Amino acid sequence: MNIGQAAKKTGLSAKMIRYYESINLLPTAYRTEGGYRQYSAQDLHRLAFIKRSRDLGFSLAEVSQLLALWQDRERASADVKALAATHINELERKINELSGLRDTLKELIDSCQGNDRPDCPILKDLAGRVS
């Protein structure tokens, strides 16, 4: 199947498929005499794996590791679990950081009168942070 069909079936854009090929997450596609990429069912399965991994927030480097583990039938499931646990720790860190940002912004919003006067604690806070 061509790249447009592969994109439609996987929910990825043709541009992303070409990108994944360029960074070696996807093997170089077979090309027709006319130079068009052709993808197999195995390629689609791999693209679905990549998409699901990215949807779960794994980085491209982590996806590469997951693909290697997926293809290695001799690997220990503990290796996969360790990678996923590391990813969860990073997600938790980001969630905590975002929660802190949310809480700070809520405090600033609560301190703002929101009326027709120019005094604004939100802008004052933003302007007052010098390193």
mmCIF file of C-alpha atoms in Angstrom:
data_model
loop_
_atom_site.group_PDB
_atom_site.id
_atom_site.type_symbol
_atom_site.label_atom_id
_atom_site.label_comp_id
_atom_site.label_asym_id
_atom_site.label_seq_id
_atom_site.Cartn_x
_atom_site.Cartn_y
_atom_site.Cartn_z
ATOM 1 C CA MET A 1 0.000 0.000 0.000
ATOM 2 C CA ASN A 2 1.190 3.545 -0.684
ATOM 3 C CA ILE A 3 2.033 6.178 1.911
ATOM 4 C CA GLY A 4 -1.383 7.855 1.683
ATOM 5 C CA GLN A 5 -3.145 4.586 2.385
ATOM 6 C CA ALA A 6 -0.716 3.763 5.191
ATOM 7 C CA ALA A 7 -1.326 7.189 6.702
ATOM 8 C CA LYS A 8 -5.078 6.721 6.580
ATOM 9 C CA LYS A 9 -4.926 3.241 8.133
ATOM 10 C CA THR A 10 -2.567 4.243 10.956
ATOM 11 C CA GLY A 11 -3.884 7.718 11.726
ATOM 12 C CA LEU A 12 -0.440 9.183 11.121
ATOM 13 C CA SER A 13 0.361 11.814 8.535
ATOM 14 C CA ALA A 14 2.449 10.916 5.502
ATOM 15 C CA LYS A 15 4.971 13.469 6.761
ATOM 16 C CA MET A 16 5.288 11.620 10.100
ATOM 17 C CA ILE A 17 5.702 8.285 8.344
ATOM 18 C CA ARG A 18 8.519 9.732 6.227
ATOM 19 C CA TYR A 19 10.051 11.241 9.375
ATOM 20 C CA TYR A 20 9.934 7.936 11.257
ATOM 21 C CA GLU A 21 11.643 6.347 8.272
ATOM 22 C CA SER A 22 14.300 9.078 8.196
ATOM 23 C CA ILE A 23 15.205 8.497 11.867
ATOM 24 C CA ASN A 24 15.181 4.719 11.443
ATOM 25 C CA LEU A 25 12.152 3.932 13.597
ATOM 26 C CA LEU A 26 10.680 2.444 10.436
ATOM 27 C CA PRO A 27 12.781 0.500 7.926
ATOM 28 C CA THR A 28 13.286 2.112 4.541
ATOM 29 C CA ALA A 29 10.181 1.443 2.499
ATOM 30 C CA TYR A 30 10.221 -0.589 -0.664
ATOM 31 C CA ARG A 31 9.994 1.707 -3.681
ATOM 32 C CA THR A 32 8.138 1.081 -6.921
ATOM 33 C CA GLU A 33 9.778 1.765 -10.271
ATOM 34 C CA GLY A 34 8.124 5.167 -10.110
ATOM 35 C CA GLY A 35 9.771 5.838 -6.743
ATOM 36 C CA TYR A 36 6.626 5.553 -4.635
ATOM 37 C CA ARG A 37 6.940 4.089 -1.167
ATOM 38 C CA GLN A 38 5.094 0.830 -0.541
ATOM 39 C CA TYR A 39 4.246 -0.432 2.931
ATOM 40 C CA SER A 40 3.523 -3.957 4.088
ATOM 41 C CA ALA A 41 1.213 -5.202 6.799
ATOM 42 C CA GLN A 42 4.295 -5.583 8.997
ATOM 43 C CA ASP A 43 5.151 -1.904 8.413
ATOM 44 C CA LEU A 44 1.604 -0.919 9.400
ATOM 45 C CA HIS A 45 1.868 -2.982 12.567
ATOM 46 C CA ARG A 46 5.146 -1.251 13.428
ATOM 47 C CA LEU A 47 3.616 2.172 12.713
ATOM 48 C CA ALA A 48 0.677 1.339 14.990
ATOM 49 C CA PHE A 49 3.170 0.388 17.716
ATOM 50 C CA ILE A 50 5.021 3.681 17.246
ATOM 51 C CA LYS A 51 1.797 5.693 17.280
ATOM 52 C CA ARG A 52 0.501 4.041 20.446
ATOM 53 C CA SER A 53 3.858 4.536 22.156
ATOM 54 C CA ARG A 54 3.873 8.220 21.209
ATOM 55 C CA ASP A 55 0.244 8.575 22.324
ATOM 56 C CA LEU A 56 1.380 7.327 25.744
ATOM 57 C CA GLY A 57 3.994 10.079 25.799
ATOM 58 C CA PHE A 58 7.130 8.049 25.177
ATOM 59 C CA SER A 59 9.960 10.036 23.602
ATOM 60 C CA LEU A 60 11.374 9.018 20.231
ATOM 61 C CA ALA A 61 14.428 7.586 22.007
ATOM 62 C CA GLU A 62 12.166 5.557 24.284
ATOM 63 C CA VAL A 63 10.108 4.377 21.311
ATOM 64 C CA SER A 64 13.323 3.200 19.687
ATOM 65 C CA GLN A 65 14.175 1.242 22.851
ATOM 66 C CA LEU A 66 10.659 -0.196 23.021
ATOM 67 C CA LEU A 67 10.855 -1.292 19.380
ATOM 68 C CA ALA A 68 14.177 -3.026 20.062
ATOM 69 C CA LEU A 69 12.683 -4.778 23.072
ATOM 70 C CA TRP A 70 9.551 -5.699 21.108
ATOM 71 C CA GLN A 71 11.645 -7.355 18.412
ATOM 72 C CA ASP A 72 13.949 -9.137 20.851
ATOM 73 C CA ARG A 73 12.221 -12.392 21.748
ATOM 74 C CA GLU A 74 15.021 -13.150 24.241
ATOM 75 C CA ARG A 75 14.464 -9.961 26.271
ATOM 76 C CA ALA A 76 13.233 -9.999 29.806
ATOM 77 C CA SER A 77 9.884 -8.391 30.494
ATOM 78 C CA ALA A 78 11.629 -6.680 33.421
ATOM 79 C CA ASP A 79 13.498 -4.531 30.889
ATOM 80 C CA VAL A 80 10.220 -3.346 29.386
ATOM 81 C CA LYS A 81 8.723 -2.754 32.809
ATOM 82 C CA ALA A 82 11.762 -0.730 33.908
ATOM 83 C CA LEU A 83 11.505 1.514 30.851
ATOM 84 C CA ALA A 84 7.791 2.062 31.436
ATOM 85 C CA ALA A 85 8.374 2.769 35.142
ATOM 86 C CA THR A 86 11.014 5.362 34.280
ATOM 87 C CA HIS A 87 8.519 6.963 31.911
ATOM 88 C CA ILE A 88 5.864 7.056 34.637
ATOM 89 C CA ASN A 89 8.322 8.810 36.960
ATOM 90 C CA GLU A 90 8.938 11.452 34.296
ATOM 91 C CA LEU A 91 5.186 11.875 33.752
ATOM 92 C CA GLU A 92 4.691 12.302 37.501
ATOM 93 C CA ARG A 93 7.413 14.949 37.583
ATOM 94 C CA LYS A 94 5.749 16.841 34.740
ATOM 95 C CA ILE A 95 2.321 16.533 36.363
ATOM 96 C CA ASN A 96 3.692 17.961 39.622
ATOM 97 C CA GLU A 97 5.343 20.814 37.748
ATOM 98 C CA LEU A 98 2.145 21.615 35.854
ATOM 99 C CA SER A 99 0.093 21.397 39.047
ATOM 100 C CA GLY A 100 2.398 23.928 40.664
ATOM 101 C CA LEU A 101 2.054 26.253 37.681
ATOM 102 C CA ARG A 102 -1.729 25.885 37.795
ATOM 103 C CA ASP A 103 -1.839 26.651 41.509
ATOM 104 C CA THR A 104 0.360 29.738 41.093
ATOM 105 C CA LEU A 105 -1.770 31.030 38.243
ATOM 106 C CA LYS A 106 -4.961 30.389 40.242
ATOM 107 C CA GLU A 107 -3.538 32.459 43.126
ATOM 108 C CA LEU A 108 -2.711 35.283 40.728
ATOM 109 C CA ILE A 109 -6.180 35.139 39.189
ATOM 110 C CA ASP A 110 -7.768 35.197 42.637
ATOM 111 C CA SER A 111 -5.722 38.269 43.573
ATOM 112 C CA CYS A 112 -6.761 40.148 40.430
ATOM 113 C CA GLN A 113 -9.816 42.385 40.820
ATOM 114 C CA GLY A 114 -10.736 41.904 37.159
ATOM 115 C CA ASN A 115 -12.321 45.344 36.967
ATOM 116 C CA ASP A 116 -11.770 48.404 34.785
ATOM 117 C CA ARG A 117 -8.787 49.612 36.808
ATOM 118 C CA PRO A 118 -5.290 49.120 35.343
ATOM 119 C CA ASP A 119 -3.718 47.542 38.449
ATOM 120 C CA CYS A 120 -3.161 43.847 37.681
ATOM 121 C CA PRO A 121 -1.285 41.480 40.031
ATOM 122 C CA ILE A 122 -0.886 38.981 37.197
ATOM 123 C CA LEU A 123 1.097 41.400 35.043
ATOM 124 C CA LYS A 124 2.960 42.713 38.102
ATOM 125 C CA ASP A 125 4.076 39.166 38.954
ATOM 126 C CA LEU A 126 5.144 38.439 35.366
ATOM 127 C CA ALA A 127 7.138 41.668 35.150
ATOM 128 C CA GLY A 128 8.750 41.241 38.564
ATOM 129 C CA ARG A 129 10.654 38.015 37.919
ATOM 130 C CA VAL A 130 14.299 38.894 37.114
ATOM 131 C CA SER A 131 17.034 36.294 37.348
#
